[in-house]
mmCIF file of C-alpha atoms in Angstrom:
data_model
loop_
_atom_site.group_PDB
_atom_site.id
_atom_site.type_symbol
_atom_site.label_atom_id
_atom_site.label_comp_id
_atom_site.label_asym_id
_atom_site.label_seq_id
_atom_site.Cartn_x
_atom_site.Cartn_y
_atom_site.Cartn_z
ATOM 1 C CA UNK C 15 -43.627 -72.184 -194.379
ATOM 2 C CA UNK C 16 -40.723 -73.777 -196.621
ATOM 3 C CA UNK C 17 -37.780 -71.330 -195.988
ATOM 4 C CA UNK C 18 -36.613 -72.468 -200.216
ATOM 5 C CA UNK C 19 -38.869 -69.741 -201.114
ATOM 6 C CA UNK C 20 -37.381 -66.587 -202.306
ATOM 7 C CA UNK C 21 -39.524 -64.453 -200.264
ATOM 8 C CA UNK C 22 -39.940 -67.016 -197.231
ATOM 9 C CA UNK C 23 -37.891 -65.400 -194.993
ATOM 10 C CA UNK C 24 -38.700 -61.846 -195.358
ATOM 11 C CA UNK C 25 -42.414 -63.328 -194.573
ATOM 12 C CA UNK C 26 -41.529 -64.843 -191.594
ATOM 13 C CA UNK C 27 -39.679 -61.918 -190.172
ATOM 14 C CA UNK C 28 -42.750 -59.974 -190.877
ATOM 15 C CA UNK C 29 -44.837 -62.058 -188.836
ATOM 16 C CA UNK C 30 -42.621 -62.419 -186.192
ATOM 17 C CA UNK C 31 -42.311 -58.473 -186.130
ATOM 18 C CA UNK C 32 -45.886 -58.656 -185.753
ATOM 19 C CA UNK C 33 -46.597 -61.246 -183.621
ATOM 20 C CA UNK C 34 -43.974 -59.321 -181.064
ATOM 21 C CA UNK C 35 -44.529 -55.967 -182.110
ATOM 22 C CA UNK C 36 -44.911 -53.921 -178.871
ATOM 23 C CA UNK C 37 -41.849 -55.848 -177.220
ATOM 24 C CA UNK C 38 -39.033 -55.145 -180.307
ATOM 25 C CA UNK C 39 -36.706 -52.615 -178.980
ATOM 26 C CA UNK C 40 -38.281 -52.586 -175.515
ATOM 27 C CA UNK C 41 -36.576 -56.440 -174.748
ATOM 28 C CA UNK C 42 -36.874 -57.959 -177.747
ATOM 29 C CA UNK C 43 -34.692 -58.192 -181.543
ATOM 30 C CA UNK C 44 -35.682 -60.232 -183.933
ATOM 31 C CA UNK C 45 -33.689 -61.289 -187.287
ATOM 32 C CA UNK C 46 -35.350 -64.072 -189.304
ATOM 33 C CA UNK C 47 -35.812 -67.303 -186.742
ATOM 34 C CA UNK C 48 -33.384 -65.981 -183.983
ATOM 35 C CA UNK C 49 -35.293 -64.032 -181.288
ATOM 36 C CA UNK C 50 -32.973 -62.186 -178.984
ATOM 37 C CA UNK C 51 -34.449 -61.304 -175.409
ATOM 38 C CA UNK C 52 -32.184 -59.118 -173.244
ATOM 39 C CA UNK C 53 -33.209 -57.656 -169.565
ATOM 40 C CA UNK C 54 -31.450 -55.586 -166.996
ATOM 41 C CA UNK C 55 -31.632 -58.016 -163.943
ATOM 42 C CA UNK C 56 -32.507 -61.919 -164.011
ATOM 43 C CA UNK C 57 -36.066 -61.346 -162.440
ATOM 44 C CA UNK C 58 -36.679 -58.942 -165.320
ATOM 45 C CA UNK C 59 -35.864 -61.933 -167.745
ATOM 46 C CA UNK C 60 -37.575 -64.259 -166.914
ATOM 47 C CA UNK C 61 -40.433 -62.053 -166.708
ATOM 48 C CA UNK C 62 -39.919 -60.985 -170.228
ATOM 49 C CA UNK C 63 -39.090 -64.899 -171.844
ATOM 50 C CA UNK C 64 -42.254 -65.825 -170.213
ATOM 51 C CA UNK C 65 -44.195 -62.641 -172.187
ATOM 52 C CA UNK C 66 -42.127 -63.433 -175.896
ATOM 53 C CA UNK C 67 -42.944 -67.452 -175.228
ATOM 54 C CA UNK C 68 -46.318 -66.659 -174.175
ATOM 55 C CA UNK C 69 -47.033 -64.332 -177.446
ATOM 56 C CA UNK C 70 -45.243 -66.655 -179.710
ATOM 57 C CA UNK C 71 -47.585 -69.794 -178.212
ATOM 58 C CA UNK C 72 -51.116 -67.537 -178.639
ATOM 59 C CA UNK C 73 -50.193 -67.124 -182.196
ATOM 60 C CA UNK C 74 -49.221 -70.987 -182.744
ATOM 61 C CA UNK C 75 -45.518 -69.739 -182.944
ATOM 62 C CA UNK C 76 -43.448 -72.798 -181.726
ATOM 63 C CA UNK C 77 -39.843 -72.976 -180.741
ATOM 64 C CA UNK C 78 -37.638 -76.188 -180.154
ATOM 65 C CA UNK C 79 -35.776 -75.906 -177.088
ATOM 66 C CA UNK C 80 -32.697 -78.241 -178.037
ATOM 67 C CA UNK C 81 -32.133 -74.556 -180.379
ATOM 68 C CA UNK C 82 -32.916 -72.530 -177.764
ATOM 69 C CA UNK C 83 -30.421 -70.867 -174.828
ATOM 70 C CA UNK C 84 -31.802 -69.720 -171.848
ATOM 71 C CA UNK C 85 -30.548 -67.310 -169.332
ATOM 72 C CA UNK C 86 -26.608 -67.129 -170.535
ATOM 73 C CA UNK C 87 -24.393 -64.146 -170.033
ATOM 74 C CA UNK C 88 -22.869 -64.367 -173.742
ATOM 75 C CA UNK C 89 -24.675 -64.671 -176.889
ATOM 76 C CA UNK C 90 -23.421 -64.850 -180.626
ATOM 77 C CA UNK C 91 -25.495 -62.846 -182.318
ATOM 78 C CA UNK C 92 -25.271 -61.257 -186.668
ATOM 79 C CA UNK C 93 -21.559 -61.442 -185.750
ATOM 80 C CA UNK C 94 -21.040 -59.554 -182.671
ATOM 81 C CA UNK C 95 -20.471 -60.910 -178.996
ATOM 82 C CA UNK C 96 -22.779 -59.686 -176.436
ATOM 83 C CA UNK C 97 -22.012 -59.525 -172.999
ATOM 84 C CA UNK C 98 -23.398 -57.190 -169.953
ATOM 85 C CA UNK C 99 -23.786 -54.083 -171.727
ATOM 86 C CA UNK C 100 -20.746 -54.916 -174.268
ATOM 87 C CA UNK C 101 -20.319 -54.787 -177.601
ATOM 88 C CA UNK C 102 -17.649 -57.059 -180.034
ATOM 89 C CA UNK C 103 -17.309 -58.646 -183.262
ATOM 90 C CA UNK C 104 -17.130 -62.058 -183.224
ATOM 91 C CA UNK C 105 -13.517 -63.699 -182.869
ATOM 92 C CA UNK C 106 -14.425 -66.042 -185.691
ATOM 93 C CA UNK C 107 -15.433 -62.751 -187.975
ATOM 94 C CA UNK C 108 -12.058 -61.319 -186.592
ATOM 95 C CA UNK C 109 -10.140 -64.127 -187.832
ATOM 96 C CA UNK C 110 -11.797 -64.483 -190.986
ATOM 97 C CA UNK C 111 -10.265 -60.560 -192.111
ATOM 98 C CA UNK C 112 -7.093 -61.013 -190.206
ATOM 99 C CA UNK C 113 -6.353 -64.234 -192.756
ATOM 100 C CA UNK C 114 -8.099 -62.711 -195.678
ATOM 101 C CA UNK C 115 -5.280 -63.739 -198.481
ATOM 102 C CA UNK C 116 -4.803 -59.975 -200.610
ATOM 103 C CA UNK C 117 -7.609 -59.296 -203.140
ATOM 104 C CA UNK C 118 -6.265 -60.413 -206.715
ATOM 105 C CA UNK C 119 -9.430 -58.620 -208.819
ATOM 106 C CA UNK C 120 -11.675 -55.866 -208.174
ATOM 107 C CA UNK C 121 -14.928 -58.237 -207.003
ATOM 108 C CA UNK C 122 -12.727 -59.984 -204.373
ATOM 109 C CA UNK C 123 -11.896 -56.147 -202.856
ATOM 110 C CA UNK C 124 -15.407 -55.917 -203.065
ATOM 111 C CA UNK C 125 -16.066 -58.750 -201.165
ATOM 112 C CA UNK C 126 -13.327 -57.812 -198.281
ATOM 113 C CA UNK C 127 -14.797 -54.024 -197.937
ATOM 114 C CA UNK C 128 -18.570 -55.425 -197.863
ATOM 115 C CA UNK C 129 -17.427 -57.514 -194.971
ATOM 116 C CA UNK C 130 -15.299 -55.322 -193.779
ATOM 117 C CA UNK C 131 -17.931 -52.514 -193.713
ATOM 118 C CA UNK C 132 -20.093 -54.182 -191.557
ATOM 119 C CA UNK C 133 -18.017 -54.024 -188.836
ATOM 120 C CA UNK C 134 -16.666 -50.330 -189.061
ATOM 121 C CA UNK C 135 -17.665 -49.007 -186.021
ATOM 122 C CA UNK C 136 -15.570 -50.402 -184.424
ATOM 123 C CA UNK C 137 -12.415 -49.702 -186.875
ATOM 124 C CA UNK C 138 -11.379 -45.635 -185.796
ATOM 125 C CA UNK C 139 -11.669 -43.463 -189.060
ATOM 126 C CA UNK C 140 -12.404 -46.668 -191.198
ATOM 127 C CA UNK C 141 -13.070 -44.398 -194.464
ATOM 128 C CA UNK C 142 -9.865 -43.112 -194.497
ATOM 129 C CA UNK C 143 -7.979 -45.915 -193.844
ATOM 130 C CA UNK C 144 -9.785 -47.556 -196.923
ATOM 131 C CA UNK C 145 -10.142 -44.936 -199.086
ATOM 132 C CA UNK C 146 -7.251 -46.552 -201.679
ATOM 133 C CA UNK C 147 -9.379 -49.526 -201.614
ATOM 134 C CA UNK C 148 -12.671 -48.107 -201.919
ATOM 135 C CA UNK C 149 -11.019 -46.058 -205.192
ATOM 136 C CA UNK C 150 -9.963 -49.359 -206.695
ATOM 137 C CA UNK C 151 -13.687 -50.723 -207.082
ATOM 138 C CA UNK C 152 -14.515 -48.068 -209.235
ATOM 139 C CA UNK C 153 -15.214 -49.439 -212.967
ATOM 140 C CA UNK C 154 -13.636 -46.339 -213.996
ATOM 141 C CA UNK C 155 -10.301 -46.995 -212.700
ATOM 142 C CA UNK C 156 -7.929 -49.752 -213.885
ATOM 143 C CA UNK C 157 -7.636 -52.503 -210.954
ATOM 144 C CA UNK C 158 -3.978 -52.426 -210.447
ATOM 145 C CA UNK C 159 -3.077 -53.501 -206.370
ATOM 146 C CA UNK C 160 -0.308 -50.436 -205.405
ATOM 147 C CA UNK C 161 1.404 -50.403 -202.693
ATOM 148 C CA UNK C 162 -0.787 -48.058 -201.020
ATOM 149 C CA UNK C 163 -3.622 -50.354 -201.651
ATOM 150 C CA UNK C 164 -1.854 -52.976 -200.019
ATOM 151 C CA UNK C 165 -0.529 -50.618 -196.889
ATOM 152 C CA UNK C 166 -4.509 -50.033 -196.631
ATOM 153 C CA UNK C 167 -5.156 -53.209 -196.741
ATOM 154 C CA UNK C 168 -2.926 -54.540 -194.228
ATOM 155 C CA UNK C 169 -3.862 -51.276 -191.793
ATOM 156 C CA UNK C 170 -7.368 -52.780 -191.650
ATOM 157 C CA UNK C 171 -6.350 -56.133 -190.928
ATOM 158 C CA UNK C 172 -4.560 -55.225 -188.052
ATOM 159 C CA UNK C 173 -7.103 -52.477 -186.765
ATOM 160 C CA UNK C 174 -9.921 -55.520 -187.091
ATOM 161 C CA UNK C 175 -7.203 -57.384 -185.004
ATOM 162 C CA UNK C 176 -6.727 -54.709 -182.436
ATOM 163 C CA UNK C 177 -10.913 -53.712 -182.400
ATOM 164 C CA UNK C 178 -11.894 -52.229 -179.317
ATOM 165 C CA UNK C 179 -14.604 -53.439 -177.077
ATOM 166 C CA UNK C 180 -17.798 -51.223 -177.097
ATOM 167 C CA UNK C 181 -19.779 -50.163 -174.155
ATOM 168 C CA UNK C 182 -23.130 -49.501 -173.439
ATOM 169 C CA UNK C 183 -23.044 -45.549 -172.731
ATOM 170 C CA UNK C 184 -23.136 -44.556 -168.712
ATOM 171 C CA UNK C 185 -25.694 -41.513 -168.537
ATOM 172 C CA UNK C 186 -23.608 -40.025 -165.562
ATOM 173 C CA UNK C 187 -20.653 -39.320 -166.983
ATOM 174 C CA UNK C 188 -19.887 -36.930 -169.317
ATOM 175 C CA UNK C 189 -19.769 -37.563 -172.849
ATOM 176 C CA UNK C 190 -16.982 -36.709 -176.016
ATOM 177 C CA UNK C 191 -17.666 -36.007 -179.309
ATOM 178 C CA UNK C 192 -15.178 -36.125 -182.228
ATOM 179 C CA UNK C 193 -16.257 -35.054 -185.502
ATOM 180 C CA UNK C 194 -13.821 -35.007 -188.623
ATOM 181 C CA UNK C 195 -14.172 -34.319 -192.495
ATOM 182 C CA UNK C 196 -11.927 -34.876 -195.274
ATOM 183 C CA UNK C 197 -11.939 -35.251 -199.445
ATOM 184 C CA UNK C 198 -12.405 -38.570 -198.768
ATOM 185 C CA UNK C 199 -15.146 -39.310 -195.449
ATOM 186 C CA UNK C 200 -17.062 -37.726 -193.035
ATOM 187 C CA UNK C 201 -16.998 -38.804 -189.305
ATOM 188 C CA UNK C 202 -18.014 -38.738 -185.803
ATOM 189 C CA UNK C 203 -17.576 -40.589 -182.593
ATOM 190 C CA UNK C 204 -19.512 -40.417 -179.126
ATOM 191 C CA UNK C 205 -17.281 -41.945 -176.260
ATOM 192 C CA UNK C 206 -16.889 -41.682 -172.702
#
């Protein structure tokens, strides 16, 4: 299938959600062309590659294995690091916001809080820290950079900077919930 297409790769990921169907969410995530297998213990993994490759090869799937990575601890993967049970954005993605030059017009704050957004979990009470900014996209308001908008700004730079490092949850111990409303967001957060 030529990938130029406008609606090539929503295709393919159809047929690859398909094809591995009963495995997605069980060992298996799929986005477009990457297929992401994850087990518990080694012995599980290579019993579940073996099912995915299988699958893929009954339904003349076929992967090239110089672009495939077997068996590794760490995987890149839509911008996050994964490793044992861990959960972080991507140093490059980190680095990227942390030397984002100060929006001049209202589309470039756009463009910061889109990217930005995607990584909010991990940025404590995100829609309060960019409230000012989220105000200045409004077509309603004039787009004038204050000096709350750039004390907003610069907080979520160095929050991005200073991200934690999420964990898989531990059923055994005993769980926290913050919740938290405002004018301006609503809120919650399940730790241990």
């Amino acid at each position: 299938m030529p990938f130029g297409l406008t609606n090539a790769p929503a295709v393919f990921q159809s047929l690859v959600n398909s094809v591995l169907g009963d495995f997605l969410n069980r060992f298996v995530t799929v986005y477009l062309d990457d297929i992401l297998i994850f087990s518990k213990t080694p012995e599980q993994h290579v019993q579940h590659v073996r099912a995915v490759l299988q699958r893929l090869l009954e339904n003349r799937l076929y992967v090239k294995a110089e672009k495939c990575e077997f068996h590794v601890p760490t995987v890149k993967f839509l911008g996050f690091v994964i490793e044992g049970g861990r959960l972080r954005a991507d140093p490059e993605k980190v680095q990227a916001v942390t030397e984002w030059p100060t929006p001049a017009t209202r589309k470039q704050l756009q463009r910061f809080l889109g990217f930005a957004n995607f990584y909010r979990r991990f940025i404590r009470n995100f829609s309060q820290v960019a409230a000012p900014l989220t105000q200045l996209t409004s077509v309603n308001r004039t787009f004038v950079w204050s000096p709350e908008a750039e004390s907003a700004f610069q907080t979520l730079k160095r929050r991005f900077a200073d991200a934690p490092i999420l964990h898989q949850p531990d059923p055994q111990r005993q769980f926290t919930l913050e919740v938290d409303a405002s004018d301006t967001g609503v809120g919650a957060v399940l730790s241990q």
